[in-house]
Every structure is written in structure tokens, then in C-alpha cells.
Amino acid sequence: MKRFAVHAMGAACLALATCAGAQAAAPIAPSPADLPMPVPEKPPHYAAQPCCSLCPRAADPHAYDGSKFLGDFRVLIEGRDGWLFRTGLDLTTRFDISAASVAQLRRLSDALRARGTQLVMVYQPPRGLMDPDELTPAQRRSYDWEAARRNYAAALQRLRGAGVIVPPLDQLAVPDKGYDYYFRRDHHWTAAGAQHTARVVADAIRKLPGYAALPRKQFATHTDGTLGKPGTLQKVAEQLCGGAWSAQFEPIYVTEAAGGGGSLLGNSTQPQVALIGTSNSDTLGGYDFNGYLEQFLGTDVLDTAITGGSFEGSLLHYLASKAFQQDPPKFLIWETPYQDYPAADQDPFKIYRQAVPLVNDGCRGKPALLSNKVNLHEGNNQLLFNAVGRILPLNGRNDLIAFQFSDPGVKDLAAEIWYFNGRKESLKLHFKQYVDNAGRFVAELGQKPEYTSADVMAVTMDLARAPAKPLGVTATICARSTPARRSSASLAKNP
């Protein structure tokens, strides 16, 4: 629906007279009975005109240069009834699921399964695939919707090759659904989209053997206010073209345990289903994906999704938490938009080298093979040196490395890992600003042949300038497991 600008065409006004002449006698105030009856104002007349169409600049691909955020919206087009689409992300027909990413996902799935957790991946489809009816007839003819649906279904099948449960969301990709899966000018799904997705996910989980053992509870969903969604696409359109689209208003839905008491606070039993993901899944958006999962599964769901956490943020945060480490869930539902999943031109190892060791809490609870604490200063800082007494066999085949900063707000790590064969690995890790990593970083050592065929010699960190306040870091290398070949006599601590 187009927004309309409203303009006043006329309005009544009052004229005030002033007395002239300083010598004039002061008038006698009239009595109320002598005052004239007020004349009603003439009501204003309004005319509505269509507002806020995309400008020619929005069609220029170079207008989106300058930031990754803008680049993700290249190029905006206007569909039917006020809909906006991104031709790059929303109207894609390709889904890059590389063999390397499937292999890494399998490593994570296997590690979780060893702790009794089944991974369920919700691979969220693009907007054009789910709401093709909102494209204009010309746009619909140029968008190969059938190819998009076919390739999306094939991508789901490739993900299943990693041993994870992948609900068949391609079943929801049908024309004339009778509801909007996404908002008109925003990249998030609507409550209706979340509801239908949750039903498909719940249907898939109910077929699994572990579902029967889950504790049961009844839930009910009701409305609780109204959500005004301005929309990320329209914000970019306003930035490029000016003007202001109106917000889209939808009911807010809330799911609670039947009879009230839906909060998990005070419950002694940890939910056996956990949800990780993006702003589509957290409790702030008002889409109620978590609540619909509870209703259709008939059991509590622990929601740990994080707005702004992207593909990996919520995953890494939850795996490192006490909630997971002390009581892993039977089912871990991982919601991720398709565009956040590592594409074929990206190295998925960067994410999974952190996630896989965190399943078993990194180096916590394991003997340190090499460890040292350093107060950081400007210039080169030597954190670890593998030549104290004797050279220890530390390499990517068996070991991982952990860093714990004294400041829990540290979210960026840049270290150099030096090997005895002369090779050097630059380890750079980053957490999004909304992800609380408590200053902790965990990663497997490099898996390339040059890193697995030689032992670690040293670990260093270069600082361009001194920290604004005192900053310490403890670096530790430990085994992924504790092989018999390593005894307590081989443990070493740098002086």
C-alpha cells in the first residue's frame, strides 16, 4: 500500500483589531449577553496524493558503494502495494552450499551428537521466493521463481548431508499463500511467517526418537499490542531518495503456558530444546518464533538468539554458556538466513574452528600443555614460546588455543602463530558488538598441511599503541582431548 501525503487546502483565520490613538477613552467591557455568537471555523479541505516512490538513483548499483551494509541492498526495486525488494539478495536463484561448509557443519553436528544434542538447522529462504506475488508482472517474468524453489530445495538436501535435521521449508514456498511471509519493506519475517516456519520445524522434530522423552506443557498464543515496523529496506530507500515511508503495523503475538506462568525463571529444569539464531528468533522483534515453537512442540524452548549476532554470534555465545555446558539440550534449533551462511567464496573453517572446540568448553577443565599470562604493551608481545626445557608436540592435528583477556569487553583478537617449519598463521577473530564473549576466544590450531605437519614454536601479538588502560591476556594451548601420549610431565608453563 502506498503512503499518501496530506496537504491542507484551506483554513479559517481570526483577525484582531487594535485601538488607535493614545487619547481614546477606554471602552466599557461588554456583558456576556452582548457578545456576538462565535462563528464556526470552516473545516480544512485535504487532498491525498501518492508518496514515496523509488527515485532513479536507487537503480544505480554504484549508489550502494561505500559500506557492506549498503551493498547488501543492491539494487532496490519497487514491487506491488508498496513492497521493496533487493535484486541481489531477495531475487537470487542460487544458494552456495560448498562441500567444505558441509564438511565443517558435519564436524559440529558430530561433536554435538557426542554430547547428546541433535542439531536442527532452519535455513531461512529469500524474500522473493516466499512472496513472489508482490512482484510486478514484469518483475515476476524476469525472476525465475521455479529455479529458485528448485535450487533452494537442493540446498536443504545438501545441508542434510552433514547429518543435521533440516526441516523442508521449501514446502512453504507456494504462490497465493494467503499471508505475507516477510514484511513489505523489511528483511525480517512476519509473525505469520514465523508461525508457519515453526509448524514445519516442529513437525520435523516430532518425528525424531528423542522427542517422546521431552516434558510436555500446553501453550496458548494471544495478541499483545501492535508492532510498527519501519523496515530496513525503506530506511535505505529514504537514505538514497529522501522522503519517508510509513511504518507497517502488525499485531504482536505472545505465547504463554496455558493458565499463565510461561516464564522460565524459577524453573529448576533446563528446557531440552534450545533456540539460537538472529533477530528473527530473539524475543525483541515481536515475531514470536520461539513461542510458536513452544506451542507446536508442547514443551519449553530456551531462546538464546541474538539481534545483530549474524550467522555465528548466538551459536558461539550459547556453546560457551553454563546453560549448555552443564545441561546440553536434546535439540538445538539453529535459525540462520540463507545469506548469512558462508558462501562458496568464504572459508567456513573460521567459524567452525571456534564452534567445534566450544562444544567441549575449549581448554577449560583440560590440562594446559603450554600457558602464559602477559600484560600487553605497545609493540610486539610474546605470549607463548615452545622451547622451555624441551620442545612439545603442539600442532593443528591435536590441539587448540585459547585466549582470556582481563577486560571482558575485548571483542577482537589478532595474533600470530609461528611454526618450526618457518610458517606463520595470522589468527584474527571477531565478535559482533551485541555478543557477550566475556573477553574469551577459543580456536583450533590451523588445519592446513603446513600447520599440521609442524609444531608451534611461538605465539605473539602486536599492538600498534599501548592499551588505554592496563590489559592482560592469558594464552593457553591444550589438547582437544587428552591422548595417552601426553602425561603430566609434558606440561609446561612459560616463565
Short mmCIF file of C-alpha atoms in Angstrom, two decimals, residues 75-429:
data_model
loop_
_atom_site.label_atom_id
_atom_site.label_comp_id
_atom_site.label_asym_id
_atom_site.label_seq_id
_atom_site.Cartn_x
_atom_site.Cartn_y
_atom_site.Cartn_z
CA VAL A 75 19.68 -2.88 -6.05
CA LEU A 76 16.28 -1.83 -4.65
CA ILE A 77 13.23 -2.20 -6.84
CA GLU A 78 9.59 -1.38 -6.08
CA GLY A 79 7.08 -4.20 -6.25
CA ARG A 80 3.33 -4.17 -5.81
CA ASP A 81 1.44 -2.44 -2.99
CA GLY A 82 4.45 -0.67 -1.52
CA TRP A 83 6.76 -3.71 -1.44
CA LEU A 84 10.52 -3.23 -1.87
CA PHE A 85 12.93 -5.96 -2.96
CA ARG A 86 16.70 -6.29 -3.16
CA THR A 87 17.55 -7.74 -6.56
CA GLY A 88 20.80 -9.22 -5.26
CA LEU A 89 19.60 -10.99 -2.12
CA ASP A 90 15.83 -11.28 -2.43
CA LEU A 91 15.61 -12.41 -6.05
CA THR A 92 18.51 -14.85 -6.12
CA THR A 93 18.14 -18.27 -7.67
CA ARG A 94 21.50 -19.58 -6.38
CA PHE A 95 22.34 -20.98 -2.97
CA ASP A 96 26.02 -21.61 -2.30
CA ILE A 97 26.43 -24.65 -0.08
CA SER A 98 30.02 -25.74 -0.67
CA ALA A 99 31.42 -29.17 0.10
CA ALA A 100 33.81 -27.51 2.55
CA SER A 101 30.98 -25.90 4.52
CA VAL A 102 29.07 -29.21 4.65
CA ALA A 103 32.18 -30.97 5.96
CA GLN A 104 32.65 -28.34 8.67
CA LEU A 105 28.96 -28.46 9.60
CA ARG A 106 29.25 -32.23 9.96
CA ARG A 107 32.13 -31.77 12.43
CA LEU A 108 29.90 -29.54 14.55
CA SER A 109 26.95 -31.93 14.27
CA ASP A 110 29.12 -34.90 15.30
CA ALA A 111 30.56 -33.01 18.27
CA LEU A 112 27.07 -32.02 19.46
CA ARG A 113 25.73 -35.53 18.98
CA ALA A 114 28.56 -36.85 21.16
CA ARG A 115 27.12 -34.69 23.95
CA GLY A 116 23.57 -35.89 23.30
CA THR A 117 22.38 -32.92 21.21
CA GLN A 118 20.75 -33.14 17.78
CA LEU A 119 21.29 -30.07 15.59
CA VAL A 120 18.25 -28.78 13.68
CA MET A 121 19.04 -26.12 11.06
CA VAL A 122 16.40 -23.60 9.95
CA TYR A 123 17.82 -22.33 6.66
CA GLN A 124 15.66 -19.27 6.05
CA PRO A 125 14.63 -18.69 2.41
CA PRO A 126 14.87 -15.37 0.48
CA ARG A 127 12.03 -12.87 0.26
CA GLY A 128 11.34 -13.23 -3.45
CA LEU A 129 10.95 -16.98 -3.16
CA MET A 130 8.42 -16.65 -0.33
CA ASP A 131 6.43 -13.62 -1.53
CA PRO A 132 6.58 -13.70 -5.36
CA ASP A 133 3.01 -12.38 -5.65
CA GLU A 134 4.24 -8.98 -4.51
CA LEU A 135 6.43 -8.55 -7.59
CA THR A 136 5.00 -6.66 -10.54
CA PRO A 137 4.11 -8.76 -13.59
CA ALA A 138 7.26 -7.58 -15.38
CA GLN A 139 9.44 -8.39 -12.37
CA ARG A 140 7.78 -11.76 -11.99
CA ARG A 141 8.57 -12.65 -15.60
CA SER A 142 12.26 -11.79 -15.17
CA TYR A 143 12.60 -13.71 -11.89
CA ASP A 144 12.91 -17.47 -12.37
CA TRP A 145 10.89 -18.44 -9.33
CA GLU A 146 10.71 -22.10 -10.27
CA ALA A 147 14.52 -22.31 -10.48
CA ALA A 148 14.84 -20.53 -7.14
CA ARG A 149 12.48 -23.00 -5.46
CA ARG A 150 14.21 -25.99 -7.05
CA ASN A 151 17.69 -24.78 -6.08
CA TYR A 152 16.58 -23.89 -2.56
CA ALA A 153 15.23 -27.40 -2.05
CA ALA A 154 18.54 -28.80 -3.33
CA ALA A 155 20.44 -26.59 -0.85
CA LEU A 156 18.37 -28.01 2.02
CA GLN A 157 19.24 -31.51 0.85
CA ARG A 158 22.97 -30.69 0.73
CA LEU A 159 22.80 -29.45 4.33
CA ARG A 160 21.16 -32.73 5.34
CA GLY A 161 24.31 -34.42 4.06
CA ALA A 162 26.08 -33.01 7.14
CA GLY A 163 23.96 -35.19 9.42
CA VAL A 164 21.76 -32.35 10.66
CA ILE A 165 17.97 -32.20 10.65
CA VAL A 166 16.84 -29.65 8.04
CA PRO A 167 13.07 -29.05 8.01
CA PRO A 168 11.56 -28.84 4.49
CA LEU A 169 10.81 -25.11 4.39
CA ASP A 170 10.53 -25.34 0.60
CA GLN A 171 7.01 -26.63 1.29
CA LEU A 172 6.08 -23.08 2.31
CA ALA A 173 7.27 -21.59 -1.00
CA VAL A 174 3.96 -21.53 -2.85
CA PRO A 175 2.17 -18.68 -4.66
CA ASP A 176 -1.07 -17.26 -3.26
CA LYS A 177 -0.38 -18.42 0.31
CA GLY A 178 -2.89 -16.02 1.80
CA TYR A 179 -0.36 -14.37 4.12
CA ASP A 180 2.86 -12.36 3.89
CA TYR A 181 5.89 -14.38 4.93
CA TYR A 182 8.04 -11.22 5.15
CA PHE A 183 7.34 -7.58 5.88
CA ARG A 184 6.80 -5.34 2.85
CA ARG A 185 9.94 -3.26 3.35
CA ASP A 186 11.96 -5.19 5.90
CA HIS A 187 14.17 -8.29 5.80
CA HIS A 188 12.54 -9.95 8.84
CA TRP A 189 9.72 -12.44 8.64
CA THR A 190 6.27 -11.52 9.92
CA ALA A 191 4.60 -13.30 12.82
CA ALA A 192 2.70 -15.31 10.20
CA GLY A 193 5.98 -16.31 8.54
CA ALA A 194 7.43 -17.28 11.91
CA GLN A 195 4.30 -19.26 12.77
CA HIS A 196 4.27 -21.31 9.58
CA THR A 197 8.02 -21.94 9.84
CA ALA A 198 7.70 -23.06 13.45
CA ARG A 199 5.00 -25.54 12.47
CA VAL A 200 7.24 -27.16 9.82
CA VAL A 201 10.18 -27.25 12.25
CA ALA A 202 8.05 -28.78 14.99
CA ASP A 203 6.67 -31.41 12.60
CA ALA A 204 10.24 -32.45 11.76
CA ILE A 205 11.30 -32.68 15.43
CA ARG A 206 8.21 -34.63 16.49
CA LYS A 207 9.30 -37.42 14.14
CA LEU A 208 12.66 -37.83 15.90
CA PRO A 209 13.20 -40.55 18.53
CA GLY A 210 14.19 -38.16 21.32
CA TYR A 211 11.00 -36.12 21.10
CA ALA A 212 8.87 -38.59 23.04
CA ALA A 213 11.03 -38.10 26.15
CA LEU A 214 10.57 -34.32 26.29
CA PRO A 215 8.48 -32.93 29.18
CA ARG A 216 5.06 -31.77 27.98
CA LYS A 217 3.28 -28.49 28.55
CA GLN A 218 0.32 -26.72 26.93
CA PHE A 219 0.77 -23.24 25.44
CA ALA A 220 -1.58 -20.59 24.08
CA THR A 221 -0.82 -17.58 21.85
CA HIS A 222 -2.59 -14.22 22.07
CA THR A 223 -2.12 -10.68 20.80
CA ASP A 224 -0.37 -8.12 22.98
CA GLY A 225 -0.26 -4.74 21.29
CA THR A 226 0.83 -3.55 17.88
CA LEU A 227 4.23 -3.62 16.19
CA GLY A 228 5.25 -0.71 13.97
CA LYS A 229 7.91 -1.90 11.53
CA PRO A 230 9.67 0.93 9.64
CA GLY A 231 11.76 -1.57 7.66
CA THR A 232 15.43 -1.78 6.76
CA LEU A 233 14.74 -1.64 3.03
CA GLN A 234 12.72 1.53 3.34
CA LYS A 235 15.41 3.12 5.52
CA VAL A 236 17.92 2.60 2.72
CA ALA A 237 15.37 3.88 0.19
CA GLU A 238 14.91 7.02 2.29
CA GLN A 239 18.68 7.44 2.52
CA LEU A 240 19.02 7.22 -1.25
CA CYS A 241 15.88 9.05 -2.32
CA GLY A 242 14.64 11.12 0.61
CA GLY A 243 11.01 11.09 1.67
CA ALA A 244 9.55 8.92 4.37
CA TRP A 245 7.52 5.75 4.02
CA SER A 246 5.05 4.96 6.74
CA ALA A 247 5.64 2.07 9.13
CA GLN A 248 3.88 -1.24 8.58
CA PHE A 249 1.72 -2.15 11.57
CA GLU A 250 1.09 -5.73 12.61
CA PRO A 251 -0.24 -7.33 15.81
CA ILE A 252 2.31 -8.51 18.38
CA TYR A 253 1.81 -12.13 19.40
CA VAL A 254 2.87 -13.62 22.72
CA THR A 255 2.86 -17.30 23.67
CA GLU A 256 2.49 -18.37 27.30
CA ALA A 257 1.96 -21.58 29.16
CA ALA A 258 -1.73 -22.38 29.41
CA GLY A 259 -3.01 -20.85 32.63
CA GLY A 260 -0.09 -18.38 32.76
CA GLY A 261 3.36 -18.86 34.23
CA GLY A 262 5.15 -19.01 30.92
CA SER A 263 8.42 -17.63 32.30
CA LEU A 264 11.34 -19.98 32.78
CA LEU A 265 12.50 -18.04 35.84
CA GLY A 266 12.39 -20.20 38.90
CA ASN A 267 12.15 -23.45 36.93
CA SER A 268 14.68 -25.97 38.19
CA THR A 269 14.67 -27.97 34.97
CA GLN A 270 16.53 -26.65 31.95
CA PRO A 271 14.47 -26.81 28.72
CA GLN A 272 15.52 -29.70 26.50
CA VAL A 273 15.04 -27.62 23.35
CA ALA A 274 17.20 -24.53 22.75
CA LEU A 275 16.95 -21.91 20.02
CA ILE A 276 19.90 -19.96 18.63
CA GLY A 277 19.82 -17.53 15.74
CA THR A 278 19.35 -13.95 14.66
CA SER A 279 16.86 -11.15 15.30
CA ASN A 280 14.22 -13.29 13.58
CA SER A 281 14.29 -15.56 16.62
CA ASP A 282 15.01 -13.39 19.64
CA THR A 283 12.35 -12.06 21.99
CA LEU A 284 12.81 -8.42 20.96
CA GLY A 285 11.38 -8.49 17.45
CA GLY A 286 7.82 -9.43 18.29
CA TYR A 287 7.64 -12.27 15.72
CA ASP A 288 7.18 -14.96 18.42
CA PHE A 289 9.11 -17.71 16.63
CA ASN A 290 10.19 -19.14 19.97
CA GLY A 291 6.63 -19.03 21.27
CA TYR A 292 5.20 -20.78 18.23
CA LEU A 293 7.85 -23.50 18.61
CA GLU A 294 6.75 -23.99 22.21
CA GLN A 295 3.11 -24.19 21.19
CA PHE A 296 3.63 -26.69 18.36
CA LEU A 297 6.21 -28.79 20.24
CA GLY A 298 4.32 -28.69 23.54
CA THR A 299 7.50 -28.10 25.55
CA ASP A 300 9.62 -25.21 26.84
CA VAL A 301 12.19 -23.72 24.47
CA LEU A 302 15.21 -21.79 25.74
CA ASP A 303 15.65 -18.78 23.44
CA THR A 304 19.25 -17.52 23.23
CA ALA A 305 19.07 -15.84 19.80
CA ILE A 306 20.86 -12.50 19.50
CA THR A 307 19.88 -9.47 17.44
CA GLY A 308 22.87 -8.42 15.37
CA GLY A 309 24.70 -11.68 16.10
CA SER A 310 24.64 -12.84 12.47
CA PHE A 311 25.32 -16.46 11.50
CA GLU A 312 27.70 -17.44 14.28
CA GLY A 313 27.21 -15.00 17.18
CA SER A 314 24.39 -16.75 19.03
CA LEU A 315 25.96 -20.17 18.39
CA LEU A 316 29.33 -19.27 19.91
CA HIS A 317 27.72 -17.44 22.81
CA TYR A 318 25.43 -20.33 23.71
CA LEU A 319 28.04 -23.09 23.38
CA ALA A 320 30.31 -21.23 25.82
CA SER A 321 27.49 -20.69 28.33
CA LYS A 322 26.88 -22.57 31.57
CA ALA A 323 23.39 -23.40 30.30
CA PHE A 324 24.84 -25.54 27.51
CA GLN A 325 27.93 -26.85 29.27
CA GLN A 326 26.08 -28.04 32.36
CA ASP A 327 22.93 -29.35 30.64
CA PRO A 328 23.13 -29.74 26.84
CA PRO A 329 19.67 -29.80 25.23
CA LYS A 330 18.27 -32.74 23.34
CA PHE A 331 17.59 -30.50 20.34
CA LEU A 332 19.41 -27.34 19.27
CA ILE A 333 17.47 -25.30 16.68
CA TRP A 334 19.74 -23.02 14.67
CA GLU A 335 17.91 -20.33 12.67
CA THR A 336 20.03 -18.61 10.03
CA PRO A 337 19.04 -16.52 6.98
CA TYR A 338 20.37 -18.11 3.81
CA GLN A 339 22.58 -15.09 3.04
CA ASP A 340 24.37 -15.37 6.40
CA TYR A 341 25.51 -18.93 5.75
CA PRO A 342 29.14 -18.99 4.49
CA ALA A 343 29.09 -18.74 0.70
CA ALA A 344 31.35 -20.75 -1.60
CA ASP A 345 33.91 -17.91 -1.70
CA GLN A 346 34.20 -17.83 2.12
CA ASP A 347 36.22 -20.09 4.40
CA PRO A 348 33.79 -21.79 6.82
CA PHE A 349 36.69 -23.06 8.95
CA LYS A 350 37.00 -19.63 10.60
CA ILE A 351 33.64 -20.13 12.30
CA TYR A 352 33.70 -23.87 12.92
CA ARG A 353 37.27 -23.84 14.29
CA GLN A 354 35.72 -21.86 17.17
CA ALA A 355 32.37 -23.65 17.47
CA VAL A 356 33.62 -27.26 17.50
CA PRO A 357 36.04 -26.88 20.46
CA LEU A 358 33.47 -24.80 22.37
CA VAL A 359 31.14 -27.82 22.39
CA ASN A 360 33.53 -29.23 24.99
CA ASP A 361 34.27 -25.83 26.60
CA GLY A 362 37.60 -25.16 24.94
CA CYS A 363 40.56 -25.51 27.30
CA ARG A 364 38.50 -25.26 30.48
CA GLY A 365 38.81 -28.42 32.53
CA LYS A 366 41.71 -29.70 30.42
CA PRO A 367 45.41 -29.76 31.32
CA ALA A 368 47.33 -26.84 29.84
CA LEU A 369 50.13 -28.03 27.58
CA LEU A 370 51.55 -24.52 27.38
CA SER A 371 50.23 -21.44 29.16
CA ASN A 372 51.34 -17.92 29.97
CA LYS A 373 49.91 -14.61 31.18
CA VAL A 374 51.18 -11.33 29.73
CA ASN A 375 50.45 -7.68 30.45
CA LEU A 376 50.20 -6.22 26.98
CA HIS A 377 52.22 -3.21 25.83
CA GLU A 378 52.82 -1.31 22.63
CA GLY A 379 54.79 -3.26 20.04
CA ASN A 380 55.50 -6.99 19.96
CA ASN A 381 54.23 -9.18 22.83
CA GLN A 382 55.44 -12.77 23.11
CA LEU A 383 52.61 -14.77 24.63
CA LEU A 384 53.92 -18.33 24.29
CA PHE A 385 57.31 -19.88 23.48
CA ASN A 386 57.68 -23.61 22.92
CA ALA A 387 61.29 -24.10 23.97
CA VAL A 388 61.20 -24.25 27.75
CA GLY A 389 63.17 -27.38 28.72
CA ARG A 390 62.14 -29.28 25.59
CA ILE A 391 60.02 -28.80 22.51
CA LEU A 392 56.46 -30.00 22.98
CA PRO A 393 54.49 -31.62 20.13
CA LEU A 394 51.87 -28.90 19.64
CA ASN A 395 50.12 -28.79 16.27
CA GLY A 396 46.85 -28.49 14.41
CA ARG A 397 46.24 -32.23 14.34
CA ASN A 398 45.60 -32.45 18.04
CA ASP A 399 45.46 -29.08 19.76
CA LEU A 400 43.56 -25.87 20.21
CA ILE A 401 44.43 -22.45 21.59
CA ALA A 402 42.53 -20.18 23.98
CA PHE A 403 42.89 -16.53 24.98
CA GLN A 404 41.32 -14.89 28.02
CA PHE A 405 41.62 -11.11 28.30
CA SER A 406 41.37 -9.32 31.63
CA ASP A 407 38.88 -6.92 30.04
CA PRO A 408 35.63 -8.81 29.27
CA GLY A 409 34.75 -6.20 26.64
CA VAL A 410 37.52 -7.24 24.21
CA LYS A 411 35.88 -8.47 21.02
CA ASP A 412 38.78 -8.52 18.55
CA LEU A 413 41.79 -10.80 18.53
CA ALA A 414 44.81 -10.59 16.23
CA ALA A 415 47.68 -12.97 17.00
CA GLU A 416 50.48 -14.64 15.08
CA ILE A 417 51.18 -18.37 15.48
CA TRP A 418 54.71 -19.33 14.45
CA TYR A 419 55.71 -22.89 13.47
CA PHE A 420 59.08 -24.63 13.48
CA ASN A 421 58.89 -25.12 9.69
CA GLY A 422 59.06 -21.34 9.25
CA ARG A 423 55.33 -20.91 8.53
CA LYS A 424 53.18 -18.31 10.27
CA GLU A 425 49.41 -18.24 10.73
CA SER A 426 47.61 -14.96 11.34
CA LEU A 427 44.70 -15.69 13.68
CA LYS A 428 42.04 -12.98 13.56
CA LEU A 429 38.76 -13.47 15.41
#
